mmCIF file of C-alpha atoms in Angstrom:
data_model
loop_
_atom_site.group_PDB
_atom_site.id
_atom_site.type_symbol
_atom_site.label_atom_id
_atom_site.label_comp_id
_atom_site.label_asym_id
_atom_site.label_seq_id
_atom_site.Cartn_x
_atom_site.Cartn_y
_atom_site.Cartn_z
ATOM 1 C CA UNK K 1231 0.000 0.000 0.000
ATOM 2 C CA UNK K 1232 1.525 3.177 -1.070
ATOM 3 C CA UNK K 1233 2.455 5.242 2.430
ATOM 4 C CA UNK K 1234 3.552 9.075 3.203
ATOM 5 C CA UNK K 1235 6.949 8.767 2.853
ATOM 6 C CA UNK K 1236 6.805 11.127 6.083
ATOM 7 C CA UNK K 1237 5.149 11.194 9.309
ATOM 8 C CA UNK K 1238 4.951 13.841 12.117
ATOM 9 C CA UNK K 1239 3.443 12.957 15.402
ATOM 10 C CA UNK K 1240 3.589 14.112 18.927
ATOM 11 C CA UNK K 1241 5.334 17.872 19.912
ATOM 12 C CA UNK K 1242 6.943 17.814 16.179
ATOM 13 C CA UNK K 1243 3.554 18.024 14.598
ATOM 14 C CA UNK K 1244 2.068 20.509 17.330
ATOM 15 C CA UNK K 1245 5.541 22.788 16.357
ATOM 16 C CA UNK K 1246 5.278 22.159 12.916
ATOM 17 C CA UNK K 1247 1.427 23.433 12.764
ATOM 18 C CA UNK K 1248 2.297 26.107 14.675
ATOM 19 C CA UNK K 1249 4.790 27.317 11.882
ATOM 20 C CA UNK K 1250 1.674 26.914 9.454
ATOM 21 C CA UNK K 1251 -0.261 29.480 11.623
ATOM 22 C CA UNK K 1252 2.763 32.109 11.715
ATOM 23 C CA UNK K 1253 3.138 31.522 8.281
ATOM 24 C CA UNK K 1254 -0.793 32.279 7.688
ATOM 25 C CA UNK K 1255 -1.295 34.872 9.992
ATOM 26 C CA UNK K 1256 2.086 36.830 8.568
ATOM 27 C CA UNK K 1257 1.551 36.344 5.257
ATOM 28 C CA UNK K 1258 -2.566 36.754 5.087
ATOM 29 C CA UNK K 1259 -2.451 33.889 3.126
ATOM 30 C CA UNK K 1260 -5.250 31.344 3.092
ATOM 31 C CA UNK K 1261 -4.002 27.868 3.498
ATOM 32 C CA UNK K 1262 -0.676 26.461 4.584
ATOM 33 C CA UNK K 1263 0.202 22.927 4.021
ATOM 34 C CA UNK K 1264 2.660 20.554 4.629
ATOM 35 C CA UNK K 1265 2.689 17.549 1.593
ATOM 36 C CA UNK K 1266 4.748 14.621 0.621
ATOM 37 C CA UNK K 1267 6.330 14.138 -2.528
ATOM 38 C CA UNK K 1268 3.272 11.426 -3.338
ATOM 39 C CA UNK K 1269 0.841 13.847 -2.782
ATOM 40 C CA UNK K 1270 -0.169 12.870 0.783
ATOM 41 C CA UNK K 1271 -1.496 15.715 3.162
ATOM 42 C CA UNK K 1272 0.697 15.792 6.329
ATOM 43 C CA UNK K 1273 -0.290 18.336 8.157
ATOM 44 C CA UNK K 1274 -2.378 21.344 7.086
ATOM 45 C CA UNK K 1275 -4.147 24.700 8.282
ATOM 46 C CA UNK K 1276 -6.124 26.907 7.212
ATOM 47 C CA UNK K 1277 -6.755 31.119 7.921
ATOM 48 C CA UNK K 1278 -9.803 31.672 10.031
ATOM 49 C CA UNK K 1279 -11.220 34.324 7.637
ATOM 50 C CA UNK K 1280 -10.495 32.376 4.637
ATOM 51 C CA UNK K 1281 -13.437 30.597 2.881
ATOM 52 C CA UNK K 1282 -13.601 26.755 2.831
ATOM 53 C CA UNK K 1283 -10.821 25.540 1.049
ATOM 54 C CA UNK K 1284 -11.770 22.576 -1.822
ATOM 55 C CA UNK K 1285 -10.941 18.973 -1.247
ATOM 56 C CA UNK K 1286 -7.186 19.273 0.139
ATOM 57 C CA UNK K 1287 -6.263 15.585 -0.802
ATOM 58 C CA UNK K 1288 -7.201 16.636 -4.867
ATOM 59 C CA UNK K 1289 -4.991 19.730 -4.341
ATOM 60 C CA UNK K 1290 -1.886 17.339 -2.590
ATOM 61 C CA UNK K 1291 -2.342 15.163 -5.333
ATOM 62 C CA UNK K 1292 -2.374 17.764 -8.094
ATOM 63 C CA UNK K 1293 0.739 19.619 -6.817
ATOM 64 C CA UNK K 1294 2.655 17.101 -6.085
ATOM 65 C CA UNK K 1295 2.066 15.869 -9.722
ATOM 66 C CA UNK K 1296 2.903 18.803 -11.352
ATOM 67 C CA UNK K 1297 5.897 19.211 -9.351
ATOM 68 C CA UNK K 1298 7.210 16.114 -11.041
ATOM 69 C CA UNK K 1299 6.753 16.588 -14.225
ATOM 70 C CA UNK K 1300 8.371 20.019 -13.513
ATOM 71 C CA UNK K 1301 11.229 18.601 -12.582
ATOM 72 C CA UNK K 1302 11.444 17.390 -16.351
ATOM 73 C CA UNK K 1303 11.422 20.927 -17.769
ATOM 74 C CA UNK K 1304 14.240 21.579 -14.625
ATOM 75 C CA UNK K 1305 16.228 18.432 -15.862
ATOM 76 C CA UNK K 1306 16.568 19.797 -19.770
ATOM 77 C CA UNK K 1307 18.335 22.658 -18.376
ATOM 78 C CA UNK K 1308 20.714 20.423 -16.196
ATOM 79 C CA UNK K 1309 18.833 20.857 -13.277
ATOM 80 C CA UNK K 1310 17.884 18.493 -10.724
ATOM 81 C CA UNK K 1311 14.495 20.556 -9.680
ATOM 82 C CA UNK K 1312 12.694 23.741 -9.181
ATOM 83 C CA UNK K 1313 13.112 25.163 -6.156
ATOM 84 C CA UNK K 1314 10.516 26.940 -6.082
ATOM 85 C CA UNK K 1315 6.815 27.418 -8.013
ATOM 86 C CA UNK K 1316 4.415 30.407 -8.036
ATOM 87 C CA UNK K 1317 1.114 29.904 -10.000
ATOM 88 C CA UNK K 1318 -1.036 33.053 -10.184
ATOM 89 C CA UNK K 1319 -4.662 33.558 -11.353
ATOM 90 C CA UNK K 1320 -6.937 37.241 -10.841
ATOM 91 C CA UNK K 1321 -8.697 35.035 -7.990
ATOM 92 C CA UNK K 1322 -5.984 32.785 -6.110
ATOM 93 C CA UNK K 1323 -1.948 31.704 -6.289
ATOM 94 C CA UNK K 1324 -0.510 28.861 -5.091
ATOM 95 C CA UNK K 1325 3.393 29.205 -3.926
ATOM 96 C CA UNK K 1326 5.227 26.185 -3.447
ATOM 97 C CA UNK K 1327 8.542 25.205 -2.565
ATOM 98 C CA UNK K 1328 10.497 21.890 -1.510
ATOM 99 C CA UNK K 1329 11.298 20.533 1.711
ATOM 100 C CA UNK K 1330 14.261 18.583 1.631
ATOM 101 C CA UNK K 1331 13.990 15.774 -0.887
ATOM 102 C CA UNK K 1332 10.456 14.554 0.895
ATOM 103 C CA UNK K 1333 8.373 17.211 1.104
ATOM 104 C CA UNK K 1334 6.744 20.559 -0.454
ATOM 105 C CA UNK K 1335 5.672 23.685 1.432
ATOM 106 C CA UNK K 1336 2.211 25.079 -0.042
ATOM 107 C CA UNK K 1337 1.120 28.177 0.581
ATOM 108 C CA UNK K 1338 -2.468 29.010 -1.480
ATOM 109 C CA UNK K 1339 -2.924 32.854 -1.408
ATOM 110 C CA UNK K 1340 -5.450 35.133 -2.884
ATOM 111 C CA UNK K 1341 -4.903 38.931 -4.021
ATOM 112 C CA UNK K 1342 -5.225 40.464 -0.868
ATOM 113 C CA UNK K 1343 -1.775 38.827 0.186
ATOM 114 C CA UNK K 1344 1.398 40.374 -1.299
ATOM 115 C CA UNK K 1345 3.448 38.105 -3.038
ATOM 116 C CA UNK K 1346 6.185 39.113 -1.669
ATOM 117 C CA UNK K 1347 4.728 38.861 1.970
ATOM 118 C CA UNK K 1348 4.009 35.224 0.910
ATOM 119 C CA UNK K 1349 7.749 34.615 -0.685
ATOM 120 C CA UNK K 1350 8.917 36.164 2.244
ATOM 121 C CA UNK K 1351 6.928 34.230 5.187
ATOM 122 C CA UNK K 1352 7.154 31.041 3.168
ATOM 123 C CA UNK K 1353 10.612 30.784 2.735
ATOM 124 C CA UNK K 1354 10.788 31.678 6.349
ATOM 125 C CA UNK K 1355 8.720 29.115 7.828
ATOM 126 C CA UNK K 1356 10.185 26.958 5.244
ATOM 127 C CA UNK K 1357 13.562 26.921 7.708
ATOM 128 C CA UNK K 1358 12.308 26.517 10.652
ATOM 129 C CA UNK K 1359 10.076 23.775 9.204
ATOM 130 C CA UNK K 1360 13.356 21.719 8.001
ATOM 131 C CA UNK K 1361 14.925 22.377 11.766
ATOM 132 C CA UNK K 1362 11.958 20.382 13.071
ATOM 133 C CA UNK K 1363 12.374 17.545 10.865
ATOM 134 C CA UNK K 1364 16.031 17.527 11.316
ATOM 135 C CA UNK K 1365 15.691 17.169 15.280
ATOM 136 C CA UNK K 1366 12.987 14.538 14.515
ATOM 137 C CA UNK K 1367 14.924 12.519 12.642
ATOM 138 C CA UNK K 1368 18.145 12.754 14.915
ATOM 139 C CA UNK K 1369 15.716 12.261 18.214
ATOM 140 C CA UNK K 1370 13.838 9.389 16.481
ATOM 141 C CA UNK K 1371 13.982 5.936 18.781
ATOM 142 C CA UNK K 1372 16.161 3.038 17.312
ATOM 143 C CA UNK K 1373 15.979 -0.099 18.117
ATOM 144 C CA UNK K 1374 20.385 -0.618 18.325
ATOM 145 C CA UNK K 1375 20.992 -3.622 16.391
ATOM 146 C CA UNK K 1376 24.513 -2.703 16.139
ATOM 147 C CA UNK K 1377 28.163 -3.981 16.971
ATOM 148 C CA UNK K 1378 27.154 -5.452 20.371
ATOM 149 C CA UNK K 1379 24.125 -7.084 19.163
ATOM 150 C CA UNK K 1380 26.086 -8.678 16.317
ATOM 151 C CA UNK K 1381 29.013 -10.136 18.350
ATOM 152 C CA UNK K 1382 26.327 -11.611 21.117
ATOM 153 C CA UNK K 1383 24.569 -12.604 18.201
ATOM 154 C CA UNK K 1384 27.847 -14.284 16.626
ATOM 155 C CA UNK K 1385 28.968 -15.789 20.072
ATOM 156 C CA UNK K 1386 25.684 -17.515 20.355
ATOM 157 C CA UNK K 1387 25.420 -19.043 17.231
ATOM 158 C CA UNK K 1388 29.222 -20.358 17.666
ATOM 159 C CA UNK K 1389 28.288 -22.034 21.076
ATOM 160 C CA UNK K 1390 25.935 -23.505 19.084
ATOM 161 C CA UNK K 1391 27.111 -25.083 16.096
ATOM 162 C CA UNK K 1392 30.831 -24.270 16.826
ATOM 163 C CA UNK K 1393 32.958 -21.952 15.329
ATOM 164 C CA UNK K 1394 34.015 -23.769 11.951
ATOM 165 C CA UNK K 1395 37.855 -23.800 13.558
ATOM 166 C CA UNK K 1396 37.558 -27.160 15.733
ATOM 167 C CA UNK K 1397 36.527 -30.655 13.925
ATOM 168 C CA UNK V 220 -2.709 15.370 -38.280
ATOM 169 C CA UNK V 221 -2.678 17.453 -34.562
ATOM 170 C CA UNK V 222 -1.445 20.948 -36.079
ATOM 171 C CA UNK V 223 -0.635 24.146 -34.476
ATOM 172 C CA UNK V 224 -3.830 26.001 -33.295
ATOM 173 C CA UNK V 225 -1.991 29.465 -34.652
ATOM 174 C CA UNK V 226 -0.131 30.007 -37.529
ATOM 175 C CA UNK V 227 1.801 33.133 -38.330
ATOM 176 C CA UNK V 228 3.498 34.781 -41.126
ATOM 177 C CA UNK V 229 4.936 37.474 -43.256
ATOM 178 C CA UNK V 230 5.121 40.994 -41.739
ATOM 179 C CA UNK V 231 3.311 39.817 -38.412
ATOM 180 C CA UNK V 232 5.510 36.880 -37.521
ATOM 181 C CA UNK V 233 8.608 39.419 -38.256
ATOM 182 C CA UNK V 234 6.567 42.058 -35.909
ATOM 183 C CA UNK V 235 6.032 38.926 -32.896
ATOM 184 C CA UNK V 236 9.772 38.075 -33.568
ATOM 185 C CA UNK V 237 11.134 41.691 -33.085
ATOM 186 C CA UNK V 238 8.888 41.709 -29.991
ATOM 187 C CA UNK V 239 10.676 38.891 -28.342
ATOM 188 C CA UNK V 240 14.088 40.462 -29.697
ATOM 189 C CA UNK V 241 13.089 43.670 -27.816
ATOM 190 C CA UNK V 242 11.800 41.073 -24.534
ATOM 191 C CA UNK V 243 14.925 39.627 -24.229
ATOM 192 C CA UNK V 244 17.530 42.594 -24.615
ATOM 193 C CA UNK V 245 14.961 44.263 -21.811
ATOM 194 C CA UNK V 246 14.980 41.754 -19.895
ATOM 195 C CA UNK V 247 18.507 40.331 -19.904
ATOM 196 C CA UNK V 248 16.746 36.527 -19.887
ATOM 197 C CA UNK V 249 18.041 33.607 -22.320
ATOM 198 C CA UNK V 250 15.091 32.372 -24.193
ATOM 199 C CA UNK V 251 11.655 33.538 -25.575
ATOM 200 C CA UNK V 252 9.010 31.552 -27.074
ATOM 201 C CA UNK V 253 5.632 31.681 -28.053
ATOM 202 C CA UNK V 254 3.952 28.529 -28.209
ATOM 203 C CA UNK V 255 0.737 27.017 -28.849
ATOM 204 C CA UNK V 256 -1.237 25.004 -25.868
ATOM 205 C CA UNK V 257 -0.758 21.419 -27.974
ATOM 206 C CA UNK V 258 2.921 22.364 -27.039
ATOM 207 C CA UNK V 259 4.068 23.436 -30.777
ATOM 208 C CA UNK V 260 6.531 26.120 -30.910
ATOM 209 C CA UNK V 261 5.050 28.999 -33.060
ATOM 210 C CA UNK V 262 8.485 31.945 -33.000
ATOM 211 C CA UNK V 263 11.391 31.591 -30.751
ATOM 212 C CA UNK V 264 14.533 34.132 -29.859
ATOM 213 C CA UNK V 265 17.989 33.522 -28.021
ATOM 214 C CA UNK V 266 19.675 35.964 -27.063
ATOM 215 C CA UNK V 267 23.130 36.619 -28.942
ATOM 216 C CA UNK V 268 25.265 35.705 -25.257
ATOM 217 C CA UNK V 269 22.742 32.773 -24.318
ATOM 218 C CA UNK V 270 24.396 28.960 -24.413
ATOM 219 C CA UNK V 271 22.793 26.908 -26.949
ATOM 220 C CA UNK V 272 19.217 25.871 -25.503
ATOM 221 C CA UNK V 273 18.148 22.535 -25.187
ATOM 222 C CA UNK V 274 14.999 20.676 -27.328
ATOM 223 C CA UNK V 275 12.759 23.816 -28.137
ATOM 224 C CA UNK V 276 9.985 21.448 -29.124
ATOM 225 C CA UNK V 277 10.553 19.022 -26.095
ATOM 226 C CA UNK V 278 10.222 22.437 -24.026
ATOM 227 C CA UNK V 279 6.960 23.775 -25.206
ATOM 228 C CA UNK V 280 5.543 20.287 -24.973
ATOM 229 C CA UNK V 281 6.251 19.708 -21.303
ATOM 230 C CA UNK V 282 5.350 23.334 -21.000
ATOM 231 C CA UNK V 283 1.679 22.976 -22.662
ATOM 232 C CA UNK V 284 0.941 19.533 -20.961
ATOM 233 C CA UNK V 285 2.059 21.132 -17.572
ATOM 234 C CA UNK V 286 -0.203 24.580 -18.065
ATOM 235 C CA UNK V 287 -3.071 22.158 -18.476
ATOM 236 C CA UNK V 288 -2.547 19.861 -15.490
ATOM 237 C CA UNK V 289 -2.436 23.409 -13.629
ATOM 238 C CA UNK V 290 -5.713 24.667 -14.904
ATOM 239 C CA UNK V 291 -7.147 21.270 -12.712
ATOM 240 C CA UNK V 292 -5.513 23.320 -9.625
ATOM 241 C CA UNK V 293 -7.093 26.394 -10.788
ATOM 242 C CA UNK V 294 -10.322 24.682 -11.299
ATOM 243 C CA UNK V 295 -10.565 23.626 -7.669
ATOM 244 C CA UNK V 296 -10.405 27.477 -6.832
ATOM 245 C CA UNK V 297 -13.453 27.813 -9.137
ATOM 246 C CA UNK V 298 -10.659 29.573 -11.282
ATOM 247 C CA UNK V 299 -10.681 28.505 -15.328
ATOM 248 C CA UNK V 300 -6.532 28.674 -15.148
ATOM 249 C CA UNK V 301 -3.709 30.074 -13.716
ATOM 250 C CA UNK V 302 -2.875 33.596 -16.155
ATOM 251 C CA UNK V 303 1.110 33.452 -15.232
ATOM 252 C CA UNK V 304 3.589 31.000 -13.773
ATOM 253 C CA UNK V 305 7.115 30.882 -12.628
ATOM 254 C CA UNK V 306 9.660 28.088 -11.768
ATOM 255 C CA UNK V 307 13.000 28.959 -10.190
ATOM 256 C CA UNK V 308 15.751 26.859 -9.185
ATOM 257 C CA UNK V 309 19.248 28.236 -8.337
ATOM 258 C CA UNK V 310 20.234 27.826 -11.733
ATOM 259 C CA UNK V 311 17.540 28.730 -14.177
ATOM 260 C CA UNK V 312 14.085 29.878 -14.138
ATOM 261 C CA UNK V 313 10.523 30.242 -16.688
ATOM 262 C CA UNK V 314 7.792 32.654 -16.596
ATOM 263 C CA UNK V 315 4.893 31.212 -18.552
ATOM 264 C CA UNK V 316 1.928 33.978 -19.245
ATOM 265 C CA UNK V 317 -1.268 33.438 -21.276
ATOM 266 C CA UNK V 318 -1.640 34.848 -24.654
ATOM 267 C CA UNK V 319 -4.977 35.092 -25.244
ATOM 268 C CA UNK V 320 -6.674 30.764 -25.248
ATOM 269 C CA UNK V 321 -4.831 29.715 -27.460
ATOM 270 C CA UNK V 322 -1.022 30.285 -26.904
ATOM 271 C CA UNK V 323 1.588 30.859 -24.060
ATOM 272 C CA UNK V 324 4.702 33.130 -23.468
ATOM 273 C CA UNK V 325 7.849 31.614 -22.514
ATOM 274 C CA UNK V 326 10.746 33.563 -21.192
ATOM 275 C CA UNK V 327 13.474 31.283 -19.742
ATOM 276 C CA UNK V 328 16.076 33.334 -17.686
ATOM 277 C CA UNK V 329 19.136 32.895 -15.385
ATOM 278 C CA UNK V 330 20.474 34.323 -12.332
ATOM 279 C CA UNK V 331 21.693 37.018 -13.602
ATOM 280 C CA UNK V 332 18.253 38.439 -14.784
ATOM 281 C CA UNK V 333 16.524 40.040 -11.896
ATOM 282 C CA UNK V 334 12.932 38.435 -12.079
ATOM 283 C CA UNK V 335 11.066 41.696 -12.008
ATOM 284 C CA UNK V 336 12.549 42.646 -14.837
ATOM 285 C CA UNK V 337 11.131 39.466 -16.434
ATOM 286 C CA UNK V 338 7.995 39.927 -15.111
ATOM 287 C CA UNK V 339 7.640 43.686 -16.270
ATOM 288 C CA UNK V 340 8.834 42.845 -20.204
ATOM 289 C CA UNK V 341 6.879 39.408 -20.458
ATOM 290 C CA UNK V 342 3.834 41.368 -19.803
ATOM 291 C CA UNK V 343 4.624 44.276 -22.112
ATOM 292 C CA UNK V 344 6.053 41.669 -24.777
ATOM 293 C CA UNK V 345 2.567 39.634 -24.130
ATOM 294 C CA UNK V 346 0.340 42.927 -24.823
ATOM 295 C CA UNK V 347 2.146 43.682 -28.053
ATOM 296 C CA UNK V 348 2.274 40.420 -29.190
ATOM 297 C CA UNK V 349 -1.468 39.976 -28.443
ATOM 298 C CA UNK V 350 -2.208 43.540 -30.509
ATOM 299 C CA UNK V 351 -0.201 42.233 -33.491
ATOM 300 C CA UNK V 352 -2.099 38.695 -33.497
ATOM 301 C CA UNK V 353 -6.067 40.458 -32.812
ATOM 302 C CA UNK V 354 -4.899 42.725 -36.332
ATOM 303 C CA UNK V 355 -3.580 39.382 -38.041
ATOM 304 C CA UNK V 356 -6.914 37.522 -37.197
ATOM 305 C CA UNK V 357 -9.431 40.835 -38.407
ATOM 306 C CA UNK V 358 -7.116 41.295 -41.461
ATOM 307 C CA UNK V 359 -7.143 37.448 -42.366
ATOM 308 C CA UNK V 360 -8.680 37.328 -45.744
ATOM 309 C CA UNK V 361 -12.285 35.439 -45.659
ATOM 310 C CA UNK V 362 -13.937 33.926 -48.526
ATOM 311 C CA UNK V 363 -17.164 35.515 -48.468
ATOM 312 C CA UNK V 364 -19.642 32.390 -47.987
ATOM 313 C CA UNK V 365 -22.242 34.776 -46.928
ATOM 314 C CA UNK V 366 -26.079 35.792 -47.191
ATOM 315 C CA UNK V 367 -25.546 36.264 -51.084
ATOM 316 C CA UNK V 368 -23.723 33.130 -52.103
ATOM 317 C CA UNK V 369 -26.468 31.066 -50.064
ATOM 318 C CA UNK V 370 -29.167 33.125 -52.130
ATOM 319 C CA UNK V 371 -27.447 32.330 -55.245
ATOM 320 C CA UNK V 372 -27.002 28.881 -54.512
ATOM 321 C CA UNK V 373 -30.857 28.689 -53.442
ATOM 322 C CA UNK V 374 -32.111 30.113 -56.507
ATOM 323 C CA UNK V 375 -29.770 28.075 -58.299
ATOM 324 C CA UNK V 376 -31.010 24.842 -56.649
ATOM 325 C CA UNK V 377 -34.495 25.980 -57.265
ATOM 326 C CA UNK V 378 -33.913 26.511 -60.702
ATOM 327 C CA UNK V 379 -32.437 22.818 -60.717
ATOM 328 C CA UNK V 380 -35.116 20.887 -58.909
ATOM 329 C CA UNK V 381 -38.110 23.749 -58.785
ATOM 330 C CA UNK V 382 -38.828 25.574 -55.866
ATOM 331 C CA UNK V 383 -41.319 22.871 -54.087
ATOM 332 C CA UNK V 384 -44.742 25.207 -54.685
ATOM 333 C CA UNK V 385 -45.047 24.083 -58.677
ATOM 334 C CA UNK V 386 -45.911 20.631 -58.699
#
């Protein structure tokens, strides 16, 4: 079954959606999420004054989509990606840019935001965004199958069956 | 045979090409084209200092099929499409605007052109260009298969096979 390729749970999520709502409230954008590369909705929220945003999975899906097939018009100029996308209508704009290797930023605005308040605020939040994943990932619980485990491992399995040096 | 939804020649392609001459000494960027929305390229200019680009025609197809998959994302706004988009990475960047429904404006630029300077000449570029193609489509000449030639053709048919009263 096809999976985010990222998860945030916990105090990393509560900081992460907290960045969303700095992001919204300085900006006076609309909508603020947080997407994997597959289109998934990780986390997500939305201006209190803004109207009711359409389905967000469609929109994930959508932008993640045409992020790839951007990267096709990056890759005939020798470049790995776009860093960053700004799609702009009389109504609404969408501003996105990647997190990492995993992850896109999306801000949806309308004309009542500056784009440049919305660069700006994006890029911003974009940081401290990738600080929270880095600790995450650092501070993430694992199980240490390591050296110590292996030579236990090894010295059990030689009491065993012996250690293939005596007959 | 999928063919290019607009065709131009004579004096007004040599008017759109001196237009995206004047874009791209304005502008300091690398590349303009106009293309069609099935992705053909109709005019293109490099500028004289510009490294040799890659596929033109591979270009303005990924940049037609990706201007459509972003009208779905407009869509979901209740907008019919996004009117101008930019991609950045570190390395190069494109500013696709609307010309009219039928075509799109390509400017492909590199660090070193500021991209408010893009902006600013795309969208004087665009409203020339525009200007020269709404003269090209009133001037096109029309064969007249008007109220007189269905008139003559009546009476002629009526002479042929009577006019249905006289039995």
């Amino acid at each position: 079954m096809l999976e985010p390729s990222l998860d945030l749970y916990g105090e990393a999520a509560e900081r992460v959606e907290g960045l969303l709502v700095d992001l919204l409230t300085q900006s006076r954008a609309r909508y603020a999420l947080l997407i994997d590369r597959q289109g998934f909705v990780i986390l997500h929220r939305r201006a209190a004054w803004a109207p009711k945003p359409p389905s967000l999975d469609s929109l994930a899906t959508l932008i993640a989509s045409n992020h790839s097939a951007n990267e096709a018009i990056a890759q005939l100029f020798g470049e790995a990606s776009f860093r960053e996308s700004v799609q702009q209508s009389d109504g609404v704009g969408t501003y996105v840019e990647s997190v990492g290797d995993k992850a896109l930023l999306v801000t949806v605005f309308d004309a009542t935001a500056p784009l440049g308040k919305v660069k700006l605020f994006t890029k911003r939040a974009l940081e401290r965004i990738q600080a929270v994943l880095d600790e995450t990932r650092e501070a993430a619980p694992m199980a240490d199958i390591g050296g110590s485990f292996s030579a236990h491992a090894g010295a059990l399995l030689d009491e065993l069956f012996g250690d293939g040096k005596t007959p």
